[in-house]
Amino acid sequence: MADEQTIEAQEEQEEKRDPETAARRAAALARVRKWGDPVLRTRARPIDRFDDALREEVARMGEIMNDALGVGLAATQLGVLHRLLVYRVQPESDVAALVNPEVEWAGEVQEGAEEGCLSLPGVLVEVERPLHVRVRGRDETGDEVVVEATGLEARVIQHEIDHLDGVLILDRTTREQRKDAMRALREAQAAA
Ligand code: ZN
């Protein structure tokens, strides 16, 4: 599931998806840590080495994100506790990587939208976030980057930075929606 999709859009895509895409997606999702895994609640450590291993990891994360049809992925979700995320909001653009990202500034205007998460299968909850943010970090070569993001891009980056802090969308929604989501997750786990 891509973050940000509505349930309807997901189901529609599920029907249209060819078997090969569906199989690749299932294989990618199998590598993503799911709700209940303590790693998702652990704060990731900063990265201080910008070497080939890091660049290989970025490439691997980009592949898994693409195969899973997601728009963002944090290293935490693959069980690697360092501060690295990848995202791609526009289908035609390259995968962007952010190392040690920090929200340097967030606008006062908040926007609510439904969010999903590759680590919380079947869950969609309303999350309010700042509409505009400025994020400072490094790319996979160690160069400093500043991203001025708005709307979906801002939302995805904030969602992934939350993962690096052990925060999930369940923590950012209403008590009612959290209760319903937890029930659905428990039922899905019991059925599996
Ligand atoms: Zn997520």
JSON list of C-alpha atoms and ligand atoms in Angstrom, two decimals:
[
{"chain": "A", "resi": 1, "resn": "MET", "atom": "CA", "xyz": [0.00, 0.00, 0.00]},
{"chain": "A", "resi": 2, "resn": "ALA", "atom": "CA", "xyz": [1.21, 3.46, -0.73]},
{"chain": "A", "resi": 3, "resn": "ASP", "atom": "CA", "xyz": [1.05, 5.87, 2.13]},
{"chain": "A", "resi": 4, "resn": "GLU", "atom": "CA", "xyz": [-1.66, 8.45, 1.41]},
{"chain": "A", "resi": 5, "resn": "GLN", "atom": "CA", "xyz": [-4.03, 6.25, -0.53]},
{"chain": "A", "resi": 6, "resn": "THR", "atom": "CA", "xyz": [-7.67, 5.96, 0.34]},
{"chain": "A", "resi": 7, "resn": "ILE", "atom": "CA", "xyz": [-9.13, 2.49, 0.90]},
{"chain": "A", "resi": 8, "resn": "GLU", "atom": "CA", "xyz": [-11.13, 2.87, -2.28]},
{"chain": "A", "resi": 9, "resn": "ALA", "atom": "CA", "xyz": [-8.10, 3.72, -4.39]},
{"chain": "A", "resi": 10, "resn": "GLN", "atom": "CA", "xyz": [-6.26, 0.75, -2.93]},
{"chain": "A", "resi": 11, "resn": "GLU", "atom": "CA", "xyz": [-8.99, -1.73, -3.71]},
{"chain": "A", "resi": 12, "resn": "GLU", "atom": "CA", "xyz": [-9.34, -0.36, -7.19]},
{"chain": "A", "resi": 13, "resn": "GLN", "atom": "CA", "xyz": [-5.61, -0.78, -7.76]},
{"chain": "A", "resi": 14, "resn": "GLU", "atom": "CA", "xyz": [-5.65, -4.26, -6.26]},
{"chain": "A", "resi": 15, "resn": "GLU", "atom": "CA", "xyz": [-8.06, -5.37, -8.99]},
{"chain": "A", "resi": 16, "resn": "LYS", "atom": "CA", "xyz": [-6.08, -3.76, -11.78]},
{"chain": "A", "resi": 17, "resn": "ARG", "atom": "CA", "xyz": [-2.70, -5.01, -10.63]},
{"chain": "A", "resi": 18, "resn": "ASP", "atom": "CA", "xyz": [-1.16, -7.67, -12.84]},
{"chain": "A", "resi": 19, "resn": "PRO", "atom": "CA", "xyz": [0.02, -10.89, -11.11]},
{"chain": "A", "resi": 20, "resn": "GLU", "atom": "CA", "xyz": [3.73, -10.04, -11.49]},
{"chain": "A", "resi": 21, "resn": "THR", "atom": "CA", "xyz": [3.30, -6.60, -9.86]},
{"chain": "A", "resi": 22, "resn": "ALA", "atom": "CA", "xyz": [1.20, -8.17, -7.11]},
{"chain": "A", "resi": 23, "resn": "ALA", "atom": "CA", "xyz": [3.86, -10.86, -6.46]},
{"chain": "A", "resi": 24, "resn": "ARG", "atom": "CA", "xyz": [6.67, -8.27, -6.33]},
{"chain": "A", "resi": 25, "resn": "ARG", "atom": "CA", "xyz": [4.61, -6.16, -3.96]},
{"chain": "A", "resi": 26, "resn": "ALA", "atom": "CA", "xyz": [3.93, -9.11, -1.66]},
{"chain": "A", "resi": 27, "resn": "ALA", "atom": "CA", "xyz": [7.65, -10.00, -1.59]},
{"chain": "A", "resi": 28, "resn": "ALA", "atom": "CA", "xyz": [8.58, -6.40, -0.75]},
{"chain": "A", "resi": 29, "resn": "LEU", "atom": "CA", "xyz": [5.93, -6.13, 1.96]},
{"chain": "A", "resi": 30, "resn": "ALA", "atom": "CA", "xyz": [7.21, -9.35, 3.54]},
{"chain": "A", "resi": 31, "resn": "ARG", "atom": "CA", "xyz": [10.51, -7.55, 4.22]},
{"chain": "A", "resi": 32, "resn": "VAL", "atom": "CA", "xyz": [8.83, -4.62, 6.00]},
{"chain": "A", "resi": 33, "resn": "ARG", "atom": "CA", "xyz": [8.54, -4.81, 9.81]},
{"chain": "A", "resi": 34, "resn": "LYS", "atom": "CA", "xyz": [4.94, -4.77, 10.95]},
{"chain": "A", "resi": 35, "resn": "TRP", "atom": "CA", "xyz": [3.02, -3.42, 13.92]},
{"chain": "A", "resi": 36, "resn": "GLY", "atom": "CA", "xyz": [3.99, -5.23, 17.12]},
{"chain": "A", "resi": 37, "resn": "ASP", "atom": "CA", "xyz": [7.68, -5.40, 16.19]},
{"chain": "A", "resi": 38, "resn": "PRO", "atom": "CA", "xyz": [9.53, -3.46, 18.92]},
{"chain": "A", "resi": 39, "resn": "VAL", "atom": "CA", "xyz": [11.95, -2.02, 16.36]},
{"chain": "A", "resi": 40, "resn": "LEU", "atom": "CA", "xyz": [9.13, 0.27, 15.16]},
{"chain": "A", "resi": 41, "resn": "ARG", "atom": "CA", "xyz": [9.07, 1.85, 18.62]},
{"chain": "A", "resi": 42, "resn": "THR", "atom": "CA", "xyz": [12.82, 2.43, 18.83]},
{"chain": "A", "resi": 43, "resn": "ARG", "atom": "CA", "xyz": [14.61, 5.70, 18.12]},
{"chain": "A", "resi": 44, "resn": "ALA", "atom": "CA", "xyz": [17.16, 5.37, 15.31]},
{"chain": "A", "resi": 45, "resn": "ARG", "atom": "CA", "xyz": [20.76, 6.59, 15.65]},
{"chain": "A", "resi": 46, "resn": "PRO", "atom": "CA", "xyz": [22.43, 9.22, 13.46]},
{"chain": "A", "resi": 47, "resn": "ILE", "atom": "CA", "xyz": [24.57, 8.09, 10.54]},
{"chain": "A", "resi": 48, "resn": "ASP", "atom": "CA", "xyz": [28.20, 9.21, 10.44]},
{"chain": "A", "resi": 49, "resn": "ARG", "atom": "CA", "xyz": [29.59, 7.11, 7.59]},
{"chain": "A", "resi": 50, "resn": "PHE", "atom": "CA", "xyz": [28.74, 8.00, 4.01]},
{"chain": "A", "resi": 51, "resn": "ASP", "atom": "CA", "xyz": [30.24, 4.97, 2.30]},
{"chain": "A", "resi": 52, "resn": "ASP", "atom": "CA", "xyz": [29.33, 2.49, -0.43]},
{"chain": "A", "resi": 53, "resn": "ALA", "atom": "CA", "xyz": [27.38, 0.41, 2.07]},
{"chain": "A", "resi": 54, "resn": "LEU", "atom": "CA", "xyz": [25.09, 3.38, 2.73]},
{"chain": "A", "resi": 55, "resn": "ARG", "atom": "CA", "xyz": [24.56, 4.00, -0.97]},
{"chain": "A", "resi": 56, "resn": "GLU", "atom": "CA", "xyz": [23.77, 0.32, -1.53]},
{"chain": "A", "resi": 57, "resn": "GLU", "atom": "CA", "xyz": [21.28, 0.49, 1.30]},
{"chain": "A", "resi": 58, "resn": "VAL", "atom": "CA", "xyz": [19.60, 3.54, -0.25]},
{"chain": "A", "resi": 59, "resn": "ALA", "atom": "CA", "xyz": [19.30, 1.71, -3.57]},
{"chain": "A", "resi": 60, "resn": "ARG", "atom": "CA", "xyz": [17.85, -1.37, -1.86]},
{"chain": "A", "resi": 61, "resn": "MET", "atom": "CA", "xyz": [15.36, 0.74, 0.09]},
{"chain": "A", "resi": 62, "resn": "GLY", "atom": "CA", "xyz": [14.28, 2.50, -3.10]},
{"chain": "A", "resi": 63, "resn": "GLU", "atom": "CA", "xyz": [13.63, -0.86, -4.76]},
{"chain": "A", "resi": 64, "resn": "ILE", "atom": "CA", "xyz": [11.60, -2.18, -1.85]},
{"chain": "A", "resi": 65, "resn": "MET", "atom": "CA", "xyz": [9.59, 1.05, -1.68]},
{"chain": "A", "resi": 66, "resn": "ASN", "atom": "CA", "xyz": [8.87, 0.92, -5.41]},
{"chain": "A", "resi": 67, "resn": "ASP", "atom": "CA", "xyz": [7.97, -2.77, -5.38]},
{"chain": "A", "resi": 68, "resn": "ALA", "atom": "CA", "xyz": [5.70, -2.20, -2.38]},
{"chain": "A", "resi": 69, "resn": "LEU", "atom": "CA", "xyz": [4.05, 0.69, -4.29]},
{"chain": "A", "resi": 70, "resn": "GLY", "atom": "CA", "xyz": [4.81, 2.99, -1.38]},
{"chain": "A", "resi": 71, "resn": "VAL", "atom": "CA", "xyz": [5.76, 6.67, -1.52]},
{"chain": "A", "resi": 72, "resn": "GLY", "atom": "CA", "xyz": [8.16, 6.59, 1.43]},
{"chain": "A", "resi": 73, "resn": "LEU", "atom": "CA", "xyz": [10.18, 4.17, 3.55]},
{"chain": "A", "resi": 74, "resn": "ALA", "atom": "CA", "xyz": [12.29, 4.59, 6.68]},
{"chain": "A", "resi": 75, "resn": "ALA", "atom": "CA", "xyz": [15.28, 2.33, 7.47]},
{"chain": "A", "resi": 76, "resn": "THR", "atom": "CA", "xyz": [13.55, 1.50, 10.76]},
{"chain": "A", "resi": 77, "resn": "GLN", "atom": "CA", "xyz": [10.83, -0.30, 8.78]},
{"chain": "A", "resi": 78, "resn": "LEU", "atom": "CA", "xyz": [13.48, -2.74, 7.52]},
{"chain": "A", "resi": 79, "resn": "GLY", "atom": "CA", "xyz": [14.84, -3.23, 11.03]},
{"chain": "A", "resi": 80, "resn": "VAL", "atom": "CA", "xyz": [17.89, -0.98, 10.52]},
{"chain": "A", "resi": 81, "resn": "LEU", "atom": "CA", "xyz": [18.04, 1.59, 13.30]},
{"chain": "A", "resi": 82, "resn": "HIS", "atom": "CA", "xyz": [19.79, 4.48, 11.68]},
{"chain": "A", "resi": 83, "resn": "ARG", "atom": "CA", "xyz": [18.42, 7.78, 10.51]},
{"chain": "A", "resi": 84, "resn": "LEU", "atom": "CA", "xyz": [17.75, 7.24, 6.83]},
{"chain": "A", "resi": 85, "resn": "LEU", "atom": "CA", "xyz": [14.60, 7.58, 4.76]},
{"chain": "A", "resi": 86, "resn": "VAL", "atom": "CA", "xyz": [13.72, 7.42, 1.09]},
{"chain": "A", "resi": 87, "resn": "TYR", "atom": "CA", "xyz": [10.69, 8.85, -0.65]},
{"chain": "A", "resi": 88, "resn": "ARG", "atom": "CA", "xyz": [9.24, 9.56, -4.06]},
{"chain": "A", "resi": 89, "resn": "VAL", "atom": "CA", "xyz": [6.06, 11.54, -4.35]},
{"chain": "A", "resi": 90, "resn": "GLN", "atom": "CA", "xyz": [5.95, 11.92, -8.15]},
{"chain": "A", "resi": 91, "resn": "PRO", "atom": "CA", "xyz": [5.97, 8.58, -10.00]},
{"chain": "A", "resi": 92, "resn": "GLU", "atom": "CA", "xyz": [8.34, 9.92, -12.68]},
{"chain": "A", "resi": 93, "resn": "SER", "atom": "CA", "xyz": [10.94, 11.46, -10.37]},
{"chain": "A", "resi": 94, "resn": "ASP", "atom": "CA", "xyz": [14.03, 9.80, -8.87]},
{"chain": "A", "resi": 95, "resn": "VAL", "atom": "CA", "xyz": [13.99, 8.28, -5.40]},
{"chain": "A", "resi": 96, "resn": "ALA", "atom": "CA", "xyz": [15.23, 10.89, -2.91]},
{"chain": "A", "resi": 97, "resn": "ALA", "atom": "CA", "xyz": [17.19, 9.90, 0.19]},
{"chain": "A", "resi": 98, "resn": "LEU", "atom": "CA", "xyz": [17.52, 11.92, 3.39]},
{"chain": "A", "resi": 99, "resn": "VAL", "atom": "CA", "xyz": [20.14, 11.05, 5.98]},
{"chain": "A", "resi": 100, "resn": "ASN", "atom": "CA", "xyz": [19.84, 12.45, 9.52]},
{"chain": "A", "resi": 101, "resn": "PRO", "atom": "CA", "xyz": [16.83, 14.60, 8.55]},
{"chain": "A", "resi": 102, "resn": "GLU", "atom": "CA", "xyz": [15.61, 17.29, 10.95]},
{"chain": "A", "resi": 103, "resn": "VAL", "atom": "CA", "xyz": [12.51, 19.46, 10.61]},
{"chain": "A", "resi": 104, "resn": "GLU", "atom": "CA", "xyz": [14.12, 22.87, 10.84]},
{"chain": "A", "resi": 105, "resn": "TRP", "atom": "CA", "xyz": [10.94, 24.86, 10.43]},
{"chain": "A", "resi": 106, "resn": "ALA", "atom": "CA", "xyz": [7.24, 23.98, 10.25]},
{"chain": "A", "resi": 107, "resn": "GLY", "atom": "CA", "xyz": [4.49, 26.38, 9.17]},
{"chain": "A", "resi": 108, "resn": "GLU", "atom": "CA", "xyz": [1.57, 27.14, 11.44]},
{"chain": "A", "resi": 109, "resn": "VAL", "atom": "CA", "xyz": [-1.04, 25.92, 8.96]},
{"chain": "A", "resi": 110, "resn": "GLN", "atom": "CA", "xyz": [-2.06, 22.32, 9.65]},
{"chain": "A", "resi": 111, "resn": "GLU", "atom": "CA", "xyz": [-3.80, 20.02, 7.22]},
{"chain": "A", "resi": 112, "resn": "GLY", "atom": "CA", "xyz": [-5.62, 16.76, 7.93]},
{"chain": "A", "resi": 113, "resn": "ALA", "atom": "CA", "xyz": [-5.50, 13.80, 5.52]},
{"chain": "A", "resi": 114, "resn": "GLU", "atom": "CA", "xyz": [-5.81, 10.03, 5.61]},
{"chain": "A", "resi": 115, "resn": "GLU", "atom": "CA", "xyz": [-2.50, 8.22, 5.91]},
{"chain": "A", "resi": 116, "resn": "GLY", "atom": "CA", "xyz": [-1.58, 4.59, 5.60]},
{"chain": "A", "resi": 117, "resn": "CYS", "atom": "CA", "xyz": [1.69, 2.88, 6.46]},
{"chain": "A", "resi": 118, "resn": "LEU", "atom": "CA", "xyz": [3.48, -0.14, 5.00]},
{"chain": "A", "resi": 119, "resn": "SER", "atom": "CA", "xyz": [4.04, -1.32, 8.60]},
{"chain": "A", "resi": 120, "resn": "LEU", "atom": "CA", "xyz": [0.32, -1.14, 9.47]},
{"chain": "A", "resi": 121, "resn": "PRO", "atom": "CA", "xyz": [-1.44, -3.19, 6.77]},
{"chain": "A", "resi": 122, "resn": "GLY", "atom": "CA", "xyz": [-5.05, -2.23, 6.17]},
{"chain": "A", "resi": 123, "resn": "VAL", "atom": "CA", "xyz": [-4.97, 0.82, 8.45]},
{"chain": "A", "resi": 124, "resn": "LEU", "atom": "CA", "xyz": [-5.91, 4.31, 7.31]},
{"chain": "A", "resi": 125, "resn": "VAL", "atom": "CA", "xyz": [-6.28, 7.11, 9.84]},
{"chain": "A", "resi": 126, "resn": "GLU", "atom": "CA", "xyz": [-6.69, 10.85, 9.72]},
{"chain": "A", "resi": 127, "resn": "VAL", "atom": "CA", "xyz": [-3.47, 12.68, 10.61]},
{"chain": "A", "resi": 128, "resn": "GLU", "atom": "CA", "xyz": [-2.98, 16.43, 11.02]},
{"chain": "A", "resi": 129, "resn": "ARG", "atom": "CA", "xyz": [0.40, 17.77, 10.07]},
{"chain": "A", "resi": 130, "resn": "PRO", "atom": "CA", "xyz": [1.97, 21.11, 9.17]},
{"chain": "A", "resi": 131, "resn": "LEU", "atom": "CA", "xyz": [1.32, 21.84, 5.49]},
{"chain": "A", "resi": 132, "resn": "HIS", "atom": "CA", "xyz": [4.76, 23.39, 4.93]},
{"chain": "A", "resi": 133, "resn": "VAL", "atom": "CA", "xyz": [8.09, 22.27, 6.37]},
{"chain": "A", "resi": 134, "resn": "ARG", "atom": "CA", "xyz": [11.75, 22.92, 5.82]},
{"chain": "A", "resi": 135, "resn": "VAL", "atom": "CA", "xyz": [13.90, 19.86, 6.42]},
{"chain": "A", "resi": 136, "resn": "ARG", "atom": "CA", "xyz": [17.68, 19.81, 6.68]},
{"chain": "A", "resi": 137, "resn": "GLY", "atom": "CA", "xyz": [19.76, 16.68, 6.28]},
{"chain": "A", "resi": 138, "resn": "ARG", "atom": "CA", "xyz": [22.30, 15.03, 4.01]},
{"chain": "A", "resi": 139, "resn": "ASP", "atom": "CA", "xyz": [22.07, 12.94, 0.88]},
{"chain": "A", "resi": 140, "resn": "GLU", "atom": "CA", "xyz": [23.70, 9.51, 0.55]},
{"chain": "A", "resi": 141, "resn": "THR", "atom": "CA", "xyz": [27.01, 11.10, -0.49]},
{"chain": "A", "resi": 142, "resn": "GLY", "atom": "CA", "xyz": [27.15, 13.29, 2.63]},
{"chain": "A", "resi": 143, "resn": "ASP", "atom": "CA", "xyz": [26.25, 16.57, 0.93]},
{"chain": "A", "resi": 144, "resn": "GLU", "atom": "CA", "xyz": [24.00, 18.84, 2.92]},
{"chain": "A", "resi": 145, "resn": "VAL", "atom": "CA", "xyz": [20.46, 19.18, 1.55]},
{"chain": "A", "resi": 146, "resn": "VAL", "atom": "CA", "xyz": [17.60, 21.48, 2.48]},
{"chain": "A", "resi": 147, "resn": "VAL", "atom": "CA", "xyz": [14.13, 20.47, 1.31]},
{"chain": "A", "resi": 148, "resn": "GLU", "atom": "CA", "xyz": [11.29, 23.01, 1.28]},
{"chain": "A", "resi": 149, "resn": "ALA", "atom": "CA", "xyz": [8.26, 20.76, 1.08]},
{"chain": "A", "resi": 150, "resn": "THR", "atom": "CA", "xyz": [4.52, 21.36, 0.84]},
{"chain": "A", "resi": 151, "resn": "GLY", "atom": "CA", "xyz": [1.44, 19.13, 0.85]},
{"chain": "A", "resi": 152, "resn": "LEU", "atom": "CA", "xyz": [2.01, 15.45, 0.07]},
{"chain": "A", "resi": 153, "resn": "GLU", "atom": "CA", "xyz": [5.80, 15.76, 0.00]},
{"chain": "A", "resi": 154, "resn": "ALA", "atom": "CA", "xyz": [5.80, 17.50, 3.40]},
{"chain": "A", "resi": 155, "resn": "ARG", "atom": "CA", "xyz": [3.44, 14.84, 4.77]},
{"chain": "A", "resi": 156, "resn": "VAL", "atom": "CA", "xyz": [5.51, 11.90, 3.55]},
{"chain": "A", "resi": 157, "resn": "ILE", "atom": "CA", "xyz": [8.79, 13.31, 4.90]},
{"chain": "A", "resi": 158, "resn": "GLN", "atom": "CA", "xyz": [7.19, 14.00, 8.30]},
{"chain": "A", "resi": 159, "resn": "HIS", "atom": "CA", "xyz": [5.68, 10.49, 8.36]},
{"chain": "A", "resi": 160, "resn": "GLU", "atom": "CA", "xyz": [9.09, 8.92, 7.67]},
{"chain": "A", "resi": 161, "resn": "ILE", "atom": "CA", "xyz": [10.93, 11.13, 10.20]},
{"chain": "A", "resi": 162, "resn": "ASP", "atom": "CA", "xyz": [8.35, 9.97, 12.75]},
{"chain": "A", "resi": 163, "resn": "HIS", "atom": "CA", "xyz": [9.45, 6.37, 12.06]},
{"chain": "A", "resi": 164, "resn": "LEU", "atom": "CA", "xyz": [13.03, 7.34, 12.89]},
{"chain": "A", "resi": 165, "resn": "ASP", "atom": "CA", "xyz": [11.75, 8.53, 16.28]},
{"chain": "A", "resi": 166, "resn": "GLY", "atom": "CA", "xyz": [9.64, 5.41, 16.90]},
{"chain": "A", "resi": 167, "resn": "VAL", "atom": "CA", "xyz": [6.41, 7.30, 16.25]},
{"chain": "A", "resi": 168, "resn": "LEU", "atom": "CA", "xyz": [3.52, 5.79, 14.25]},
{"chain": "A", "resi": 169, "resn": "ILE", "atom": "CA", "xyz": [0.40, 7.32, 12.70]},
{"chain": "A", "resi": 170, "resn": "LEU", "atom": "CA", "xyz": [-1.55, 5.63, 15.52]},
{"chain": "A", "resi": 171, "resn": "ASP", "atom": "CA", "xyz": [0.06, 8.18, 17.86]},
{"chain": "A", "resi": 172, "resn": "ARG", "atom": "CA", "xyz": [-1.03, 11.10, 15.70]},
{"chain": "A", "resi": 173, "resn": "THR", "atom": "CA", "xyz": [-4.71, 10.38, 15.19]},
{"chain": "A", "resi": 174, "resn": "THR", "atom": "CA", "xyz": [-7.83, 10.68, 17.35]},
{"chain": "A", "resi": 175, "resn": "ARG", "atom": "CA", "xyz": [-8.44, 8.26, 20.21]},
{"chain": "A", "resi": 176, "resn": "GLU", "atom": "CA", "xyz": [-11.46, 6.84, 18.34]},
{"chain": "A", "resi": 177, "resn": "GLN", "atom": "CA", "xyz": [-9.53, 6.14, 15.13]},
{"chain": "A", "resi": 178, "resn": "ARG", "atom": "CA", "xyz": [-6.65, 4.65, 17.12]},
{"chain": "A", "resi": 179, "resn": "LYS", "atom": "CA", "xyz": [-9.01, 2.27, 18.91]},
{"chain": "A", "resi": 180, "resn": "ASP", "atom": "CA", "xyz": [-10.54, 1.09, 15.63]},
{"chain": "A", "resi": 181, "resn": "ALA", "atom": "CA", "xyz": [-7.14, 0.72, 13.99]},
{"chain": "A", "resi": 182, "resn": "MET", "atom": "CA", "xyz": [-5.73, -1.31, 16.90]},
{"chain": "A", "resi": 183, "resn": "ARG", "atom": "CA", "xyz": [-8.73, -3.61, 16.81]},
{"chain": "A", "resi": 184, "resn": "ALA", "atom": "CA", "xyz": [-8.28, -4.18, 13.06]},
{"chain": "A", "resi": 185, "resn": "LEU", "atom": "CA", "xyz": [-4.55, -4.86, 13.52]},
{"chain": "A", "resi": 186, "resn": "ARG", "atom": "CA", "xyz": [-5.17, -7.37, 16.32]},
{"chain": "A", "resi": 187, "resn": "GLU", "atom": "CA", "xyz": [-7.83, -9.15, 14.29]},
{"chain": "A", "resi": 188, "resn": "ALA", "atom": "CA", "xyz": [-5.56, -9.32, 11.25]},
{"chain": "A", "resi": 189, "resn": "GLN", "atom": "CA", "xyz": [-2.73, -10.72, 13.40]},
{"chain": "A", "resi": 190, "resn": "ALA", "atom": "CA", "xyz": [-5.03, -13.31, 14.97]},
{"chain": "A", "resi": 191, "resn": "ALA", "atom": "CA", "xyz": [-6.25, -14.37, 11.51]},
{"chain": "A", "resi": 192, "resn": "ALA", "atom": "CA", "xyz": [-2.72, -14.69, 10.10]},
{"chain": "B", "resi": 1, "resn": "ZN", "atom": "ZN", "xyz": [4.93, 4.36, 7.75]}
]
